[in-house]
Amino acid sequence: MGLFTRRSQTTPAAAVTTLEVDPALAALTGDYTIDPGHSSIGFTVRHAMVTNVRGSFTDHEGSLHLDGADPSRSTARIDVKIASVSTGIADRDGHLRSGDFFDAEAFPLMSFRSTAAAQLGGDKYRITGELTIKDVKRPLSIDLEFAGSATDVYGNERVGFEGSAEILRSDWGLTWNAALETGGVMVSDKVKLTFDISAIKQA
């Protein structure tokens, strides 16, 4: 269900295109808090040229402002605690927290702040902003799909989004690697980020 439905009207003078706002989606307009217990921020990276390692950041918080009548006015803010990185292997997680990668002690937060939003068609959207890692701030665009809205058993109004983006970790100074005897490197530069977001509307 898209935020807009296009309707063409023709008058004797000219053909005029207007935008008809879906009342149900317009009603979603408001401020939301991301529910960390029902949301996930993950990543996938190629390891040793032959397999993928998947992980997530388990400690994060953020907020959304949704404008159901004009999605270009929607905004998003997310802060992630680097120390919460988890891949299921303690030694690997410790290496990711170290100075070779994120240096979590010196740079405890990864953050995203949106600067623009656009509807791509139907339930698909793109939110553009700035991702900051290790005090390096670079642009990032996240493609999102609106998963729907519902009122949960506690009376909370919720919305859901699923999205992804690809980055080169070297753009943020994450350059550690090791050469393989068979050629190639231990860790791919390309990283896929994934977002499964459940957010609760504020009163």
XYZ file of N, CA and C in Angstrom:
609
model
N 0.865 -1.190 0.000
C 0.000 0.000 0.000
C 0.892 1.226 0.000
N 0.939 1.962 -1.092
C 1.808 3.126 -1.196
C 1.226 4.332 -0.490
N 2.087 5.308 -0.283
C 1.642 6.506 0.406
C 0.805 7.404 -0.497
N 0.971 7.255 -1.787
C 0.229 8.106 -2.709
C -0.489 7.267 -3.752
N -1.641 7.747 -4.205
C -2.314 7.210 -5.372
C -2.466 8.340 -6.371
N -2.011 8.117 -7.607
C -2.106 9.175 -8.604
C -3.476 9.128 -9.294
N -4.050 10.315 -9.520
C -5.338 10.416 -10.195
C -5.245 11.545 -11.208
N -5.524 11.256 -12.443
C -5.452 12.276 -13.487
C -6.835 12.883 -13.702
N -6.870 14.191 -13.801
C -8.104 14.913 -14.078
C -7.868 15.780 -15.301
N -8.796 15.757 -16.235
C -8.631 16.541 -17.452
C -9.675 17.650 -17.482
N -9.222 18.861 -17.689
C -10.113 20.006 -17.815
C -10.009 20.507 -19.247
N -10.936 21.353 -19.704
C -10.837 21.887 -21.064
C -9.523 22.590 -21.325
N -8.911 23.146 -20.307
C -7.686 23.918 -20.503
C -6.453 23.024 -20.545
N -6.406 22.018 -19.677
C -5.180 21.228 -19.581
C -5.458 19.952 -18.804
N -4.510 19.019 -18.875
C -4.574 17.800 -18.069
C -3.822 18.070 -16.777
N -4.489 17.887 -15.645
C -3.908 18.193 -14.345
C -3.762 16.893 -13.563
N -2.572 16.641 -13.026
C -2.340 15.455 -12.207
C -2.304 15.862 -10.740
N -3.127 15.229 -9.931
C -3.163 15.524 -8.502
C -2.742 14.294 -7.724
N -2.400 14.498 -6.476
C -2.010 13.408 -5.598
C -3.088 13.196 -4.551
N -3.587 11.972 -4.516
C -4.599 11.625 -3.522
C -3.924 10.867 -2.398
N -3.985 11.402 -1.196
C -3.328 10.797 -0.053
C -4.205 9.696 0.525
N -3.607 8.540 0.783
C -4.316 7.438 1.422
C -4.564 7.815 2.886
N -5.835 7.923 3.318
C -6.123 8.350 4.701
C -5.518 7.425 5.746
N -5.482 6.118 5.457
C -4.937 5.173 6.439
C -3.458 5.421 6.677
N -2.736 5.741 5.616
C -1.307 6.000 5.767
C -1.041 7.392 6.307
N -1.883 8.336 5.939
C -1.734 9.678 6.498
C -1.888 9.640 8.013
N -2.711 8.694 8.506
C -2.936 8.573 9.951
C -1.692 8.076 10.684
N -0.740 7.512 9.958
C 0.497 7.038 10.583
C 1.470 8.176 10.881
N 1.184 9.356 10.392
C 2.072 10.496 10.621
C 2.296 10.705 12.115
N 3.545 10.870 12.486
C 3.866 11.099 13.890
C 5.284 10.693 14.218
N 5.616 10.742 15.493
C 6.943 10.400 15.991
C 6.929 9.001 16.586
N 7.979 8.237 16.298
C 8.078 6.849 16.709
C 9.421 6.590 17.373
N 9.425 5.685 18.331
C 10.657 5.216 18.949
C 10.924 3.792 18.496
N 12.135 3.536 18.021
C 12.497 2.187 17.595
C 12.520 1.270 18.816
N 11.872 0.120 18.693
C 11.812 -0.879 19.764
C 12.991 -1.846 19.589
N 14.054 -1.712 20.392
C 15.243 -2.544 20.174
C 14.987 -4.024 20.410
N 13.994 -4.350 21.236
C 13.701 -5.744 21.505
C 13.053 -6.466 20.342
N 12.507 -5.710 19.389
C 11.850 -6.307 18.233
C 12.427 -5.768 16.928
N 13.653 -5.266 16.994
C 14.345 -4.749 15.820
C 15.741 -5.358 15.766
N 16.331 -5.366 14.586
C 17.699 -5.860 14.468
C 18.457 -5.049 13.420
N 19.736 -4.845 13.688
C 20.643 -4.192 12.751
C 21.789 -5.170 12.526
N 21.878 -5.694 11.321
C 22.836 -6.750 11.055
C 23.780 -6.421 9.920
N 24.735 -7.332 9.698
C 25.679 -7.168 8.595
C 26.110 -8.535 8.101
N 26.523 -8.570 6.841
C 27.073 -9.769 6.217
C 28.330 -9.375 5.466
N 29.404 -10.150 5.651
C 30.671 -9.866 4.976
C 31.295 -11.176 4.519
N 31.917 -11.151 3.353
C 32.573 -12.339 2.809
C 33.854 -12.621 3.583
N 34.049 -13.895 3.958
C 35.208 -14.288 4.756
C 36.019 -15.334 4.003
N 37.329 -15.095 3.882
C 38.261 -16.027 3.241
C 37.851 -16.361 1.811
N 37.102 -15.490 1.191
C 36.706 -15.612 -0.216
C 35.707 -16.742 -0.492
N 35.294 -17.495 0.551
C 34.484 -18.686 0.285
C 33.159 -18.736 1.042
N 32.994 -17.938 2.069
C 31.769 -18.030 2.860
C 31.410 -16.659 3.408
N 30.210 -16.549 3.961
C 29.751 -15.297 4.550
C 29.718 -15.398 6.071
N 30.149 -14.330 6.726
C 29.989 -14.197 8.170
C 28.869 -13.198 8.419
N 27.938 -13.581 9.284
C 26.817 -12.703 9.621
C 26.910 -12.296 11.080
N 26.551 -11.077 11.344
C 26.571 -10.576 12.702
C 25.531 -9.496 12.900
N 25.474 -8.982 14.111
C 24.508 -7.931 14.426
C 25.054 -7.065 15.553
N 24.390 -5.940 15.742
C 24.656 -5.059 16.887
C 23.424 -5.127 17.783
N 23.605 -5.674 18.971
C 22.451 -5.981 19.814
C 21.985 -4.806 20.670
N 22.781 -3.745 20.764
C 22.427 -2.584 21.591
C 22.333 -1.354 20.696
N 21.119 -0.898 20.473
C 20.903 0.263 19.608
C 19.622 0.966 20.017
N 19.516 2.223 19.635
C 18.294 2.984 19.890
C 18.138 4.020 18.792
N 16.891 4.468 18.606
C 16.665 5.447 17.559
C 15.227 5.913 17.516
N 14.951 6.779 16.569
C 13.617 7.343 16.430
C 13.325 7.639 14.969
N 12.047 7.700 14.654
C 11.576 8.019 13.316
C 10.547 9.130 13.411
N 10.513 9.972 12.410
C 9.358 10.847 12.209
C 8.790 10.491 10.852
N 7.552 10.032 10.830
C 6.901 9.632 9.586
C 5.873 10.671 9.177
N 5.891 11.007 7.901
C 4.878 11.891 7.333
C 4.158 11.103 6.255
N 2.981 10.583 6.598
C 2.231 9.748 5.674
C 1.667 10.505 4.494
N 1.528 11.810 4.617
C 1.024 12.615 3.516
C 2.131 13.054 2.570
N 3.352 13.181 3.091
C 4.493 13.596 2.273
C 5.734 12.880 2.796
N 6.035 11.681 2.282
C 7.144 10.895 2.818
C 8.498 11.573 2.715
N 8.633 12.567 1.832
C 9.914 13.260 1.722
C 10.239 14.053 2.988
N 9.249 14.238 3.840
C 9.466 14.980 5.087
C 9.713 14.039 6.272
N 9.814 12.749 6.006
C 10.111 11.780 7.065
C 11.599 11.795 7.402
N 11.931 11.437 8.639
C 13.323 11.448 9.095
C 13.605 10.211 9.949
N 14.901 9.919 10.118
C 15.312 8.778 10.933
C 16.618 9.089 11.648
N 16.736 8.538 12.855
C 17.961 8.678 13.659
C 18.230 7.344 14.336
N 19.457 6.831 14.225
C 19.836 5.565 14.861
C 21.217 5.709 15.473
N 21.382 5.222 16.706
C 22.675 5.152 17.373
C 22.923 3.710 17.787
N 24.108 3.201 17.473
C 24.464 1.804 17.733
C 25.701 1.760 18.625
N 25.657 0.951 19.680
C 26.835 0.760 20.525
C 27.726 -0.315 19.907
N 28.925 0.106 19.503
C 29.844 -0.790 18.814
C 30.191 -2.009 19.667
N 30.309 -1.832 20.971
C 30.692 -2.935 21.852
C 29.688 -4.072 21.830
N 28.490 -3.832 21.285
C 27.461 -4.867 21.257
C 27.558 -5.758 20.025
N 28.610 -5.607 19.218
C 28.743 -6.423 18.012
C 28.798 -7.904 18.391
N 28.081 -8.720 17.631
C 27.998 -10.140 17.950
C 27.949 -10.957 16.664
N 28.902 -11.889 16.538
C 28.923 -12.806 15.392
C 28.815 -14.260 15.834
N 28.690 -14.478 17.150
C 28.585 -15.832 17.663
C 29.899 -16.460 18.069
N 31.012 -15.764 17.824
C 32.331 -16.260 18.217
C 33.026 -15.157 19.018
N 33.291 -15.418 20.295
C 33.797 -14.390 21.203
C 35.120 -13.795 20.732
N 36.057 -14.637 20.277
C 37.358 -14.121 19.827
C 37.200 -13.189 18.631
N 36.330 -13.553 17.707
C 36.106 -12.691 16.543
C 35.449 -11.385 16.954
N 34.495 -11.453 17.871
C 33.852 -10.227 18.341
C 34.868 -9.314 19.013
N 35.780 -9.890 19.803
C 36.816 -9.094 20.445
C 37.724 -8.432 19.435
N 38.036 -9.138 18.341
C 38.870 -8.546 17.297
C 38.149 -7.385 16.620
N 36.848 -7.544 16.379
C 36.077 -6.458 15.761
C 36.026 -5.228 16.660
N 36.015 -5.427 17.974
C 35.981 -4.287 18.908
C 37.348 -3.610 19.039
N 38.399 -4.287 18.621
C 39.768 -3.795 18.827
C 40.128 -2.687 17.840
N 41.326 -2.161 18.012
C 41.804 -1.103 17.140
C 41.987 -1.527 15.701
N 42.078 -2.840 15.430
C 42.184 -3.294 14.048
C 40.931 -2.965 13.249
N 39.788 -2.923 13.939
C 38.538 -2.654 13.259
C 37.856 -1.406 13.838
N 36.871 -1.601 14.721
C 36.039 -0.479 15.166
C 36.671 0.375 16.262
N 37.619 -0.172 17.021
C 38.205 0.538 18.166
C 37.087 1.064 19.068
N 36.298 0.128 19.611
C 35.087 0.476 20.355
C 35.357 1.334 21.580
N 36.539 1.203 22.183
C 36.840 2.008 23.366
C 36.972 3.478 23.010
N 37.626 3.767 21.897
C 37.818 5.164 21.489
C 36.600 5.719 20.751
N 35.882 4.849 20.033
C 34.737 5.284 19.224
C 33.547 4.385 19.543
N 32.871 4.643 20.650
C 31.850 3.711 21.137
C 30.563 3.667 20.328
N 30.302 4.681 19.498
C 29.024 4.746 18.794
C 29.199 4.760 17.281
N 28.290 4.100 16.605
C 28.065 4.265 15.168
C 26.697 4.925 15.030
N 26.578 5.922 14.181
C 25.320 6.663 14.110
C 24.905 6.928 12.671
N 23.600 7.053 12.492
C 23.030 7.425 11.201
C 22.037 8.552 11.431
N 22.136 9.592 10.593
C 21.200 10.710 10.619
C 20.715 10.952 9.200
N 19.415 10.896 9.004
C 18.876 11.068 7.659
C 18.915 12.528 7.231
N 19.028 12.721 5.921
C 18.982 14.060 5.336
C 17.898 14.182 4.266
N 17.403 13.053 3.768
C 16.365 13.076 2.732
C 15.653 11.731 2.709
N 14.412 11.746 2.200
C 13.632 10.525 2.049
C 12.813 10.632 0.776
N 12.597 9.485 0.111
C 11.837 9.497 -1.138
C 11.089 8.185 -1.294
N 9.925 8.263 -1.937
C 9.170 7.067 -2.282
C 9.631 6.589 -3.640
N 9.964 5.284 -3.734
C 10.420 4.714 -4.994
C 9.280 4.102 -5.782
N 8.166 3.854 -5.105
C 7.011 3.231 -5.743
C 6.416 2.179 -4.836
N 5.094 2.188 -4.715
C 4.432 1.229 -3.835
C 4.893 1.396 -2.406
N 5.328 0.275 -1.790
C 5.779 0.301 -0.399
C 7.284 0.485 -0.271
N 7.948 0.826 -1.355
C 9.405 0.927 -1.350
C 9.841 2.385 -1.240
N 10.848 2.601 -0.382
C 11.336 3.940 -0.101
C 12.861 3.933 -0.048
N 13.439 5.100 -0.136
C 14.882 5.248 0.043
C 15.125 6.406 1.003
N 15.879 6.118 2.051
C 16.242 7.159 2.993
C 17.747 7.389 2.888
N 18.126 8.626 2.730
C 19.523 9.006 2.532
C 19.980 9.835 3.716
N 21.202 9.624 4.117
C 21.721 10.384 5.247
C 23.214 10.220 5.385
N 23.705 10.373 6.604
C 25.134 10.287 6.882
C 25.374 9.221 7.946
N 26.255 8.279 7.619
C 26.668 7.236 8.547
C 28.028 7.616 9.115
N 28.121 7.601 10.455
C 29.373 7.950 11.122
C 29.931 6.729 11.828
N 31.171 6.369 11.467
C 31.918 5.295 12.117
C 33.320 5.814 12.388
N 33.795 5.675 13.620
C 35.143 6.132 13.994
C 35.352 7.608 13.621
N 34.326 8.407 13.831
C 34.340 9.846 13.553
C 34.459 10.170 12.071
N 34.334 9.176 11.196
C 34.300 9.408 9.751
C 32.836 9.429 9.317
N 32.444 10.529 8.693
C 31.048 10.728 8.295
C 30.973 10.683 6.772
N 30.154 9.742 6.259
C 30.014 9.599 4.815
C 28.545 9.324 4.469
N 28.155 9.662 3.230
C 26.745 9.460 2.848
C 26.385 7.986 2.741
N 25.128 7.688 3.060
C 24.600 6.336 2.973
C 23.138 6.400 2.562
N 22.757 5.566 1.606
C 21.354 5.434 1.211
C 20.871 4.035 1.574
N 19.722 3.956 2.216
C 19.138 2.687 2.652
C 17.819 2.496 1.916
N 17.688 1.388 1.196
C 16.425 1.058 0.540
C 15.552 0.289 1.523
N 14.327 0.750 1.696
C 13.422 0.213 2.704
C 12.108 -0.232 2.074
N 11.494 -1.212 2.708
C 10.138 -1.610 2.343
C 9.252 -1.497 3.572
N 8.131 -0.809 3.412
C 7.176 -0.667 4.496
C 6.473 -1.999 4.704
N 6.639 -2.584 5.902
C 6.104 -3.923 6.175
C 4.692 -3.889 6.742
N 4.194 -2.707 7.105
C 2.831 -2.607 7.596
C 2.750 -1.937 8.959
N 1.527 -1.821 9.439
C 1.269 -1.212 10.746
C 0.248 -2.052 11.496
N 0.295 -1.973 12.829
C -0.631 -2.758 13.647
C -0.655 -2.189 15.054
N -1.712 -2.520 15.786
C -1.795 -2.203 17.210
C -1.517 -3.493 17.968
N -0.488 -3.479 18.828
C -0.115 -4.714 19.518
C -1.026 -4.968 20.717
N -0.788 -6.060 21.455
C -1.672 -6.467 22.547
C -1.626 -5.485 23.718
N -0.619 -4.604 23.744
C -0.517 -3.608 24.812
C -1.088 -2.257 24.394
N -1.656 -2.209 23.202
C -2.255 -0.977 22.717
C -1.279 -0.044 22.020
N -0.047 -0.499 21.787
C 0.937 0.328 21.082
C 0.685 0.291 19.580
N 0.738 1.465 18.958
C 0.673 1.533 17.504
C 2.076 1.330 16.953
N 2.230 0.302 16.104
C 3.546 -0.050 15.582
C 3.588 0.069 14.058
N 4.779 0.376 13.552
C 5.056 0.279 12.124
C 6.310 -0.564 11.946
N 6.430 -1.196 10.782
C 7.595 -2.017 10.509
C 8.219 -1.681 9.170
N 9.540 -1.744 9.122
C 10.289 -1.525 7.890
C 11.400 -2.557 7.793
N 11.696 -3.005 6.575
C 12.833 -3.867 6.309
C 13.688 -3.186 5.251
N 15.008 -3.205 5.441
C 15.849 -2.519 4.485
C 17.262 -3.050 4.437
N 18.017 -2.546 3.467
C 19.406 -2.960 3.319
C 20.201 -1.889 2.601
N 21.514 -1.996 2.733
C 22.442 -1.096 2.046
C 23.777 -1.808 1.933
N 24.590 -1.415 0.966
C 25.938 -1.954 0.829
C 26.948 -0.825 0.968
N 28.024 -1.112 1.707
C 29.080 -0.122 1.899
C 30.431 -0.783 1.637
N 31.439 0.048 1.423
C 32.830 -0.377 1.456
C 33.391 0.056 2.802
N 33.772 -0.900 3.636
C 34.205 -0.568 4.997
C 35.444 0.322 4.991
N 36.252 0.221 3.934
C 37.451 1.054 3.856
C 37.112 2.539 3.771
N 35.898 2.875 3.295
C 35.489 4.283 3.235
C 35.396 4.904 4.623
N 35.246 4.057 5.641
C 35.166 4.535 7.026
C 36.429 4.180 7.819
N 37.508 3.868 7.124
C 38.772 3.603 7.793
C 38.904 2.212 8.373
N 38.009 1.286 8.022
C 38.091 -0.095 8.499
C 38.859 -0.900 7.443
N 40.170 -0.867 7.522
C 40.999 -1.379 6.437
C 41.776 -2.648 6.788
N 41.699 -3.136 8.030
C 42.486 -4.318 8.396
C 42.165 -5.487 7.476
N 43.218 -6.237 7.101
C 43.022 -7.430 6.302
C 44.250 -8.318 6.404
N 44.146 -9.506 5.839
C 45.262 -10.440 5.778
C 45.195 -11.171 4.451
N 46.362 -11.314 3.811
C 46.420 -11.997 2.522
C 46.318 -13.504 2.716
N 45.644 -14.174 1.786
C 45.519 -15.627 1.802
C 46.593 -16.250 0.911
N 47.088 -17.393 1.302
C 48.117 -18.072 0.517
C 47.618 -18.422 -0.877
N 46.333 -18.689 -0.985
C 45.751 -19.063 -2.275
C 45.326 -17.859 -3.105
N 45.599 -16.656 -2.602
C 45.195 -15.441 -3.286
C 43.964 -14.828 -2.652
N 43.808 -13.541 -2.815
C 42.684 -12.851 -2.200
C 42.997 -12.453 -0.770
N 41.967 -12.033 -0.055
C 42.143 -11.523 1.300
C 41.165 -12.191 2.252
N 41.438 -12.046 3.537
C 40.634 -12.693 4.569
C 39.229 -12.106 4.659
N 39.116 -10.774 4.589
C 37.824 -10.114 4.810
C 37.506 -9.202 3.633
N 36.331 -9.363 3.061
C 35.912 -8.521 1.942
C 35.776 -7.063 2.377
N 36.043 -6.169 1.440
C 35.827 -4.746 1.707
C 34.335 -4.419 1.698
N 33.573 -5.153 0.867
C 32.137 -4.879 0.752
C 31.365 -5.515 1.897
N 30.498 -4.749 2.504
C 29.679 -5.214 3.622
C 28.215 -4.893 3.323
N 27.344 -5.853 3.540
C 25.901 -5.617 3.410
C 25.315 -5.355 4.785
N 24.612 -4.249 4.914
C 23.913 -3.905 6.151
C 22.436 -4.245 5.992
N 21.827 -4.769 7.044
C 20.407 -5.093 7.019
C 19.703 -4.467 8.215
N 18.457 -4.070 7.987
C 17.672 -3.388 9.012
C 16.273 -4.001 9.070
N 15.891 -4.476 10.224
C 14.518 -4.908 10.489
C 14.025 -4.064 11.658
N 13.140 -3.149 11.358
C 12.776 -2.116 12.327
C 11.307 -2.230 12.718
N 11.075 -2.287 14.013
C 9.736 -2.143 14.578
C 9.762 -0.902 15.475
N 8.836 0.020 15.224
C 8.840 1.288 15.956
C 7.458 1.570 16.534
N 7.436 2.172 17.712
C 6.196 2.438 18.447
C 5.881 3.929 18.394
N 4.640 4.216 18.051
C 4.206 5.622 17.949
C 4.110 6.249 19.338
N 4.604 7.474 19.452
C 4.569 8.186 20.716
C 3.243 8.930 20.876
N 2.782 8.991 22.101
C 1.498 9.654 22.375
C 1.610 11.149 22.111
